PDB file of C-alpha atoms in Angstrom:
ATOM      1  CA  ASN A 174      85.437  69.412  95.408  1.00  0.00           C
ATOM      2  CA  ALA A 175      87.463  71.744  93.553  1.00  0.00           C
ATOM      3  CA  GLY A 176      89.014  73.301  96.565  1.00  0.00           C
ATOM      4  CA  VAL A 177      90.450  76.939  96.246  1.00  0.00           C
ATOM      5  CA  THR A 178      89.924  77.935  92.745  1.00  0.00           C
ATOM      6  CA  GLN A 179      92.047  81.416  91.471  1.00  0.00           C
ATOM      7  CA  THR A 180      91.637  83.036  88.368  1.00  0.00           C
ATOM      8  CA  PRO A 181      93.701  84.033  86.108  1.00  0.00           C
ATOM      9  CA  LYS A 182      96.721  81.838  86.127  1.00  0.00           C
ATOM     10  CA  PHE A 183      98.642  84.040  84.266  1.00  0.00           C
ATOM     11  CA  GLN A 184      98.611  87.424  83.552  1.00  0.00           C
ATOM     12  CA  VAL A 185     100.668  90.172  82.175  1.00  0.00           C
ATOM     13  CA  LEU A 186     100.048  94.282  82.717  1.00  0.00           C
ATOM     14  CA  LYS A 187     101.312  97.648  81.513  1.00  0.00           C
ATOM     15  CA  THR A 188     102.402  99.957  84.000  1.00  0.00           C
ATOM     16  CA  GLY A 189      99.445 101.411  85.479  1.00  0.00           C
ATOM     17  CA  GLN A 190      96.405  99.049  84.331  1.00  0.00           C
ATOM     18  CA  SER A 191      94.141  97.658  86.371  1.00  0.00           C
ATOM     19  CA  MET A 192      92.917  94.250  86.875  1.00  0.00           C
ATOM     20  CA  THR A 193      91.101  92.172  89.730  1.00  0.00           C
ATOM     21  CA  LEU A 194      92.405  88.170  90.844  1.00  0.00           C
ATOM     22  CA  GLN A 195      89.231  86.093  91.483  1.00  0.00           C
ATOM     23  CA  CYS A 196      89.251  83.317  93.898  1.00  0.00           C
ATOM     24  CA  ALA A 197      86.938  81.253  95.164  1.00  0.00           C
ATOM     25  CA  GLN A 198      86.642  78.197  97.491  1.00  0.00           C
ATOM     26  CA  ASP A 199      83.630  75.214  97.905  1.00  0.00           C
ATOM     27  CA  MET A 200      84.293  73.991 101.501  1.00  0.00           C
ATOM     28  CA  ASN A 201      82.469  76.696 102.836  1.00  0.00           C
ATOM     29  CA  HIS A 202      85.443  78.238 104.831  1.00  0.00           C
ATOM     30  CA  ASN A 203      85.034  81.220 107.261  1.00  0.00           C
ATOM     31  CA  SER A 204      88.583  82.388 106.315  1.00  0.00           C
ATOM     32  CA  MET A 205      90.111  83.787 103.526  1.00  0.00           C
ATOM     33  CA  TYR A 206      93.578  84.997 102.374  1.00  0.00           C
ATOM     34  CA  TRP A 207      95.454  86.161  99.769  1.00  0.00           C
ATOM     35  CA  TYR A 208      99.709  86.030  99.295  1.00  0.00           C
ATOM     36  CA  ARG A 209     102.496  86.876  97.351  1.00  0.00           C
ATOM     37  CA  GLN A 210     104.995  84.885  96.823  1.00  0.00           C
ATOM     38  CA  ASP A 211     108.572  86.784  95.198  1.00  0.00           C
ATOM     39  CA  PRO A 212     112.224  85.193  95.060  1.00  0.00           C
ATOM     40  CA  GLY A 213     113.524  84.675  98.525  1.00  0.00           C
ATOM     41  CA  MET A 214     111.107  86.918 100.361  1.00  0.00           C
ATOM     42  CA  GLY A 215     108.785  83.630 101.564  1.00  0.00           C
ATOM     43  CA  LEU A 216     105.126  84.318 101.109  1.00  0.00           C
ATOM     44  CA  ARG A 217     104.022  87.551 102.657  1.00  0.00           C
ATOM     45  CA  LEU A 218     100.409  88.401 103.750  1.00  0.00           C
ATOM     46  CA  ILE A 219      98.136  90.875 101.804  1.00  0.00           C
ATOM     47  CA  TYR A 220      95.129  91.044 103.495  1.00  0.00           C
ATOM     48  CA  TYR A 221      92.677  88.451 104.933  1.00  0.00           C
ATOM     49  CA  SER A 222      89.519  88.008 105.189  1.00  0.00           C
ATOM     50  CA  ALA A 223      88.460  86.499 109.160  1.00  0.00           C
ATOM     51  CA  SER A 224      85.107  85.673 108.152  1.00  0.00           C
ATOM     52  CA  GLU A 225      81.805  87.233 105.140  1.00  0.00           C
ATOM     53  CA  GLY A 226      81.372  90.681 105.782  1.00  0.00           C
ATOM     54  CA  THR A 227      84.983  91.413 107.546  1.00  0.00           C
ATOM     55  CA  THR A 228      88.558  92.216 106.032  1.00  0.00           C
ATOM     56  CA  ASP A 229      91.908  93.008 107.091  1.00  0.00           C
ATOM     57  CA  LYS A 230      95.134  94.385 105.953  1.00  0.00           C
ATOM     58  CA  GLY A 231      97.945  91.852 106.421  1.00  0.00           C
ATOM     59  CA  GLU A 232     101.655  92.685 105.963  1.00  0.00           C
ATOM     60  CA  VAL A 233     102.189  93.807 102.263  1.00  0.00           C
ATOM     61  CA  PRO A 234      98.207  95.933 101.945  1.00  0.00           C
ATOM     62  CA  ASN A 235      99.535  98.642 100.071  1.00  0.00           C
ATOM     63  CA  GLY A 236      98.676  99.545  95.944  1.00  0.00           C
ATOM     64  CA  TYR A 237      95.958  96.516  96.536  1.00  0.00           C
ATOM     65  CA  ASN A 238      92.498  96.596  97.786  1.00  0.00           C
ATOM     66  CA  VAL A 239      90.309  93.551  98.504  1.00  0.00           C
ATOM     67  CA  SER A 240      86.506  92.322  98.573  1.00  0.00           C
ATOM     68  CA  ARG A 241      85.012  89.325  99.799  1.00  0.00           C
ATOM     69  CA  LEU A 242      81.854  89.213  97.767  1.00  0.00           C
ATOM     70  CA  ASN A 243      80.674  86.499 100.077  1.00  0.00           C
ATOM     71  CA  LYS A 244      80.887  82.903 102.323  1.00  0.00           C
ATOM     72  CA  ARG A 245      83.096  82.103  99.097  1.00  0.00           C
ATOM     73  CA  GLU A 246      84.443  84.632  96.883  1.00  0.00           C
ATOM     74  CA  PHE A 247      87.601  86.982  97.824  1.00  0.00           C
ATOM     75  CA  SER A 248      88.807  88.855  95.463  1.00  0.00           C
ATOM     76  CA  LEU A 249      92.327  91.109  95.112  1.00  0.00           C
ATOM     77  CA  ARG A 250      92.063  93.995  93.147  1.00  0.00           C
ATOM     78  CA  LEU A 251      95.420  96.302  91.563  1.00  0.00           C
ATOM     79  CA  GLU A 252      93.696  99.805  90.696  1.00  0.00           C
ATOM     80  CA  SER A 253      97.106 101.119  89.312  1.00  0.00           C
ATOM     81  CA  ALA A 254      99.913  98.330  88.374  1.00  0.00           C
ATOM     82  CA  ALA A 255     103.443  98.772  89.487  1.00  0.00           C
ATOM     83  CA  PRO A 256     106.600  96.537  88.052  1.00  0.00           C
ATOM     84  CA  SER A 257     107.081  96.206  92.326  1.00  0.00           C
ATOM     85  CA  GLN A 258     103.441  93.689  91.948  1.00  0.00           C
ATOM     86  CA  THR A 259     104.837  91.520  90.189  1.00  0.00           C
ATOM     87  CA  SER A 260     104.950  87.739  91.648  1.00  0.00           C
ATOM     88  CA  VAL A 261     102.861  85.114  92.104  1.00  0.00           C
ATOM     89  CA  TYR A 262      99.487  85.299  93.927  1.00  0.00           C
ATOM     90  CA  PHE A 263      97.814  83.377  95.726  1.00  0.00           C
ATOM     91  CA  CYS A 264      95.038  82.645  97.858  1.00  0.00           C
ATOM     92  CA  ALA A 265      93.927  80.614 100.463  1.00  0.00           C
ATOM     93  CA  SER A 266      91.494  79.715 103.089  1.00  0.00           C
ATOM     94  CA  SER A 267      90.911  78.158 106.241  1.00  0.00           C
ATOM     95  CA  ASP A 268      87.533  77.076 108.525  1.00  0.00           C
ATOM     96  CA  TRP A 269      88.952  79.714 111.116  1.00  0.00           C
ATOM     97  CA  GLY A 270      91.575  81.869 111.671  1.00  0.00           C
ATOM     98  CA  PRO A 271      94.905  81.305 110.289  1.00  0.00           C
ATOM     99  CA  GLU A 272      96.599  80.318 113.678  1.00  0.00           C
ATOM    100  CA  SER A 273      95.008  77.269 114.310  1.00  0.00           C
ATOM    101  CA  GLU A 274      93.752  75.973 111.163  1.00  0.00           C
ATOM    102  CA  LYS A 275      95.710  74.441 108.193  1.00  0.00           C
ATOM    103  CA  LEU A 276      95.488  76.789 105.095  1.00  0.00           C
ATOM    104  CA  PHE A 277      94.224  75.396 101.456  1.00  0.00           C
ATOM    105  CA  PHE A 278      95.852  76.962  98.764  1.00  0.00           C
ATOM    106  CA  GLY A 279      94.996  78.257  95.146  1.00  0.00           C
ATOM    107  CA  SER A 280      97.250  77.115  92.244  1.00  0.00           C
ATOM    108  CA  GLY A 281      98.621  80.717  92.299  1.00  0.00           C
ATOM    109  CA  THR A 282      98.469  83.531  89.386  1.00  0.00           C
ATOM    110  CA  GLN A 283     101.433  84.420  88.089  1.00  0.00           C
ATOM    111  CA  LEU A 284     101.875  88.557  87.195  1.00  0.00           C
ATOM    112  CA  SER A 285     103.964  90.551  85.496  1.00  0.00           C
ATOM    113  CA  VAL A 286     103.530  94.348  85.364  1.00  0.00           C
ATOM    114  CA  LEU A 287     105.622  95.833  82.236  1.00  0.00           C
TER     115      LEU A 287
ATOM    116  CA  GLY B  61     108.836  92.317 115.205  1.00  0.00           C
ATOM    117  CA  GLN B  62     107.761  88.296 115.536  1.00  0.00           C
ATOM    118  CA  GLN B  63     109.742  86.404 113.137  1.00  0.00           C
ATOM    119  CA  VAL B  64     110.340  82.936 112.261  1.00  0.00           C
ATOM    120  CA  MET B  65     114.043  81.876 111.369  1.00  0.00           C
ATOM    121  CA  GLN B  66     114.482  78.737 108.846  1.00  0.00           C
ATOM    122  CA  ILE B  67     117.282  77.407 107.833  1.00  0.00           C
ATOM    123  CA  PRO B  68     119.302  75.998 105.688  1.00  0.00           C
ATOM    124  CA  GLN B  69     118.188  78.064 102.488  1.00  0.00           C
ATOM    125  CA  TYR B  70     118.931  76.019 100.369  1.00  0.00           C
ATOM    126  CA  GLN B  71     119.829  71.485 100.713  1.00  0.00           C
ATOM    127  CA  HIS B  72     121.224  69.402  98.207  1.00  0.00           C
ATOM    128  CA  VAL B  73     122.015  66.479  98.392  1.00  0.00           C
ATOM    129  CA  GLN B  74     122.376  62.621  97.162  1.00  0.00           C
ATOM    130  CA  GLU B  75     119.151  60.377  97.464  1.00  0.00           C
ATOM    131  CA  GLY B  76     119.430  58.648  99.811  1.00  0.00           C
ATOM    132  CA  GLU B  77     121.056  61.070 102.211  1.00  0.00           C
ATOM    133  CA  ASP B  78     119.212  62.750 105.067  1.00  0.00           C
ATOM    134  CA  PHE B  79     117.797  65.895 105.389  1.00  0.00           C
ATOM    135  CA  THR B  80     116.600  68.439 108.081  1.00  0.00           C
ATOM    136  CA  THR B  81     115.607  71.888 107.728  1.00  0.00           C
ATOM    137  CA  TYR B  82     114.680  74.003 111.013  1.00  0.00           C
ATOM    138  CA  CYS B  83     112.954  77.367 112.348  1.00  0.00           C
ATOM    139  CA  ASN B  84     113.382  79.684 115.379  1.00  0.00           C
ATOM    140  CA  SER B  85     111.180  81.911 116.480  1.00  0.00           C
ATOM    141  CA  SER B  86     112.167  84.887 118.183  1.00  0.00           C
ATOM    142  CA  THR B  87     108.584  84.222 120.703  1.00  0.00           C
ATOM    143  CA  THR B  88     106.484  81.462 121.699  1.00  0.00           C
ATOM    144  CA  LEU B  89     103.895  80.191 119.255  1.00  0.00           C
ATOM    145  CA  SER B  90     100.574  78.333 120.182  1.00  0.00           C
ATOM    146  CA  ASN B  91     101.070  75.275 116.918  1.00  0.00           C
ATOM    147  CA  ILE B  92     103.320  75.167 114.432  1.00  0.00           C
ATOM    148  CA  GLN B  93     102.624  74.010 110.939  1.00  0.00           C
ATOM    149  CA  TRP B  94     104.496  72.497 107.727  1.00  0.00           C
ATOM    150  CA  TYR B  95     104.344  73.009 104.060  1.00  0.00           C
ATOM    151  CA  LYS B  96     105.355  71.737 101.231  1.00  0.00           C
ATOM    152  CA  GLN B  97     105.689  73.216  97.658  1.00  0.00           C
ATOM    153  CA  ARG B  98     107.170  71.504  93.792  1.00  0.00           C
ATOM    154  CA  PRO B  99     108.649  74.158  91.574  1.00  0.00           C
ATOM    155  CA  GLY B 100     105.374  75.691  90.245  1.00  0.00           C
ATOM    156  CA  GLY B 101     103.170  74.590  92.876  1.00  0.00           C
ATOM    157  CA  HIS B 102     101.232  75.644  95.436  1.00  0.00           C
ATOM    158  CA  PRO B 103     102.211  75.370  99.037  1.00  0.00           C
ATOM    159  CA  VAL B 104     100.415  72.368 100.573  1.00  0.00           C
ATOM    160  CA  PHE B 105      99.814  71.356 104.078  1.00  0.00           C
ATOM    161  CA  LEU B 106     101.659  68.901 105.684  1.00  0.00           C
ATOM    162  CA  ILE B 107     101.308  68.723 109.427  1.00  0.00           C
ATOM    163  CA  GLN B 108     100.370  71.511 112.276  1.00  0.00           C
ATOM    164  CA  LEU B 109     102.166  70.507 115.863  1.00  0.00           C
ATOM    165  CA  VAL B 110     100.619  71.882 118.816  1.00  0.00           C
ATOM    166  CA  LYS B 111     101.846  70.572 122.391  1.00  0.00           C
ATOM    167  CA  SER B 112     105.325  71.357 123.953  1.00  0.00           C
ATOM    168  CA  GLY B 113     108.008  68.541 123.252  1.00  0.00           C
ATOM    169  CA  GLU B 114     105.444  67.117 120.227  1.00  0.00           C
ATOM    170  CA  VAL B 115     107.166  64.246 117.468  1.00  0.00           C
ATOM    171  CA  LYS B 116     104.877  63.437 114.843  1.00  0.00           C
ATOM    172  CA  LYS B 117     105.710  61.234 111.842  1.00  0.00           C
ATOM    173  CA  GLN B 118     104.782  60.396 108.314  1.00  0.00           C
ATOM    174  CA  LYS B 119     106.413  58.143 106.731  1.00  0.00           C
ATOM    175  CA  ARG B 120     110.224  59.157 106.274  1.00  0.00           C
ATOM    176  CA  LEU B 121     108.873  62.495 107.778  1.00  0.00           C
ATOM    177  CA  THR B 122     109.460  63.564 111.332  1.00  0.00           C
ATOM    178  CA  PHE B 123     108.195  66.425 112.917  1.00  0.00           C
ATOM    179  CA  GLN B 124     109.583  67.737 116.215  1.00  0.00           C
ATOM    180  CA  PHE B 125     107.785  70.919 118.344  1.00  0.00           C
ATOM    181  CA  GLY B 126     110.755  72.288 120.852  1.00  0.00           C
ATOM    182  CA  GLU B 127     110.246  72.064 124.756  1.00  0.00           C
ATOM    183  CA  ALA B 128     109.678  75.409 124.707  1.00  0.00           C
ATOM    184  CA  LYS B 129     107.454  75.907 121.719  1.00  0.00           C
ATOM    185  CA  LYS B 130     110.065  78.016 120.056  1.00  0.00           C
ATOM    186  CA  ASN B 131     111.359  75.764 117.586  1.00  0.00           C
ATOM    187  CA  SER B 132     111.055  73.169 115.080  1.00  0.00           C
ATOM    188  CA  SER B 133     112.295  70.813 113.033  1.00  0.00           C
ATOM    189  CA  LEU B 134     111.666  68.653 109.783  1.00  0.00           C
ATOM    190  CA  HIS B 135     113.459  65.272 109.342  1.00  0.00           C
ATOM    191  CA  ILE B 136     113.307  63.798 106.219  1.00  0.00           C
ATOM    192  CA  THR B 137     114.816  59.922 106.227  1.00  0.00           C
ATOM    193  CA  ALA B 138     116.564  58.783 102.669  1.00  0.00           C
ATOM    194  CA  THR B 139     115.786  61.276 100.597  1.00  0.00           C
ATOM    195  CA  GLN B 140     113.890  60.210  97.220  1.00  0.00           C
ATOM    196  CA  THR B 141     113.603  62.835  93.578  1.00  0.00           C
ATOM    197  CA  THR B 142     110.028  63.574  94.797  1.00  0.00           C
ATOM    198  CA  ASP B 143     110.718  64.734  98.214  1.00  0.00           C
ATOM    199  CA  VAL B 144     112.051  67.764  95.681  1.00  0.00           C
ATOM    200  CA  GLY B 145     110.916  71.112  96.648  1.00  0.00           C
ATOM    201  CA  THR B 146     110.471  74.419  99.461  1.00  0.00           C
ATOM    202  CA  TYR B 147     109.571  73.507 102.949  1.00  0.00           C
ATOM    203  CA  PHE B 148     108.039  76.159 104.757  1.00  0.00           C
ATOM    204  CA  CYS B 149     107.052  76.342 108.076  1.00  0.00           C
ATOM    205  CA  ALA B 150     104.275  78.295 110.077  1.00  0.00           C
ATOM    206  CA  GLY B 151     103.782  79.675 113.821  1.00  0.00           C
ATOM    207  CA  GLY B 152     100.723  80.389 115.390  1.00  0.00           C
ATOM    208  CA  ASN B 153     101.065  83.662 117.277  1.00  0.00           C
ATOM    209  CA  ASN B 154      98.160  86.379 118.398  1.00  0.00           C
ATOM    210  CA  ARG B 155      96.176  84.876 116.050  1.00  0.00           C
ATOM    211  CA  LYS B 156      98.529  85.290 113.278  1.00  0.00           C
ATOM    212  CA  LEU B 157     100.624  82.759 111.055  1.00  0.00           C
ATOM    213  CA  ILE B 158     104.276  83.874 111.128  1.00  0.00           C
ATOM    214  CA  TRP B 159     106.227  82.623 107.666  1.00  0.00           C
ATOM    215  CA  GLY B 160     110.010  81.182 107.327  1.00  0.00           C
ATOM    216  CA  LEU B 161     111.134  81.783 104.006  1.00  0.00           C
ATOM    217  CA  GLY B 162     111.231  78.308 103.292  1.00  0.00           C
ATOM    218  CA  THR B 163     114.451  75.779 102.648  1.00  0.00           C
ATOM    219  CA  SER B 164     114.596  74.308  99.303  1.00  0.00           C
ATOM    220  CA  LEU B 165     115.584  70.848  98.782  1.00  0.00           C
ATOM    221  CA  ALA B 166     117.259  69.220  95.686  1.00  0.00           C
ATOM    222  CA  VAL B 167     117.449  65.959  95.420  1.00  0.00           C
ATOM    223  CA  ASN B 168     120.344  64.636  93.007  1.00  0.00           C
ATOM    224  CA  PRO B 169     119.221  60.921  91.718  1.00  0.00           C
TER     225      PRO B 169
END
């Protein structure tokens, strides 16, 4: 099993460009998440999907959109990238909700917006 | 709002010394999870504590959950260079996971 797979691993964008980060899990998990990690800020939840067909805003949703394409896949879209979105992005999944289930993380996407 | 404070932010130790990181929540937690992130890596789940006063051990790592379920600690005995990384606590509350900012551990050989 691959676990949680994120693509791409690295990306450089110019301000105003758009892009989609892809995430897929093969553990048949119901819940999926997108986090960003910045130095000194820890992990901040952008969006999550508690189950297929549902998505909810997290702590820092502005400037992002998500799609839960099916049970396996959860994508994160930046419509008009800004330098403030330079960060490391992690996708994660869990069997059910985050409160009682451990999270499995992907290897991350390092995004730079110039 | 709900917060989980984690201290210290950084810790440098000599190999063989002990290390402890602490998490304190402003609210009662349903459970607490601990994760380790190696430099350049992703967070990896270590353990989950659910019961008041619970203590769990994994080899040289000892995890505790406070009686009031508002605080937790991770203690590493006799650190090794393989322990290098950032340790995060994350508290479960009201169907959410509240993350501490992590403690970065450096180990001098």
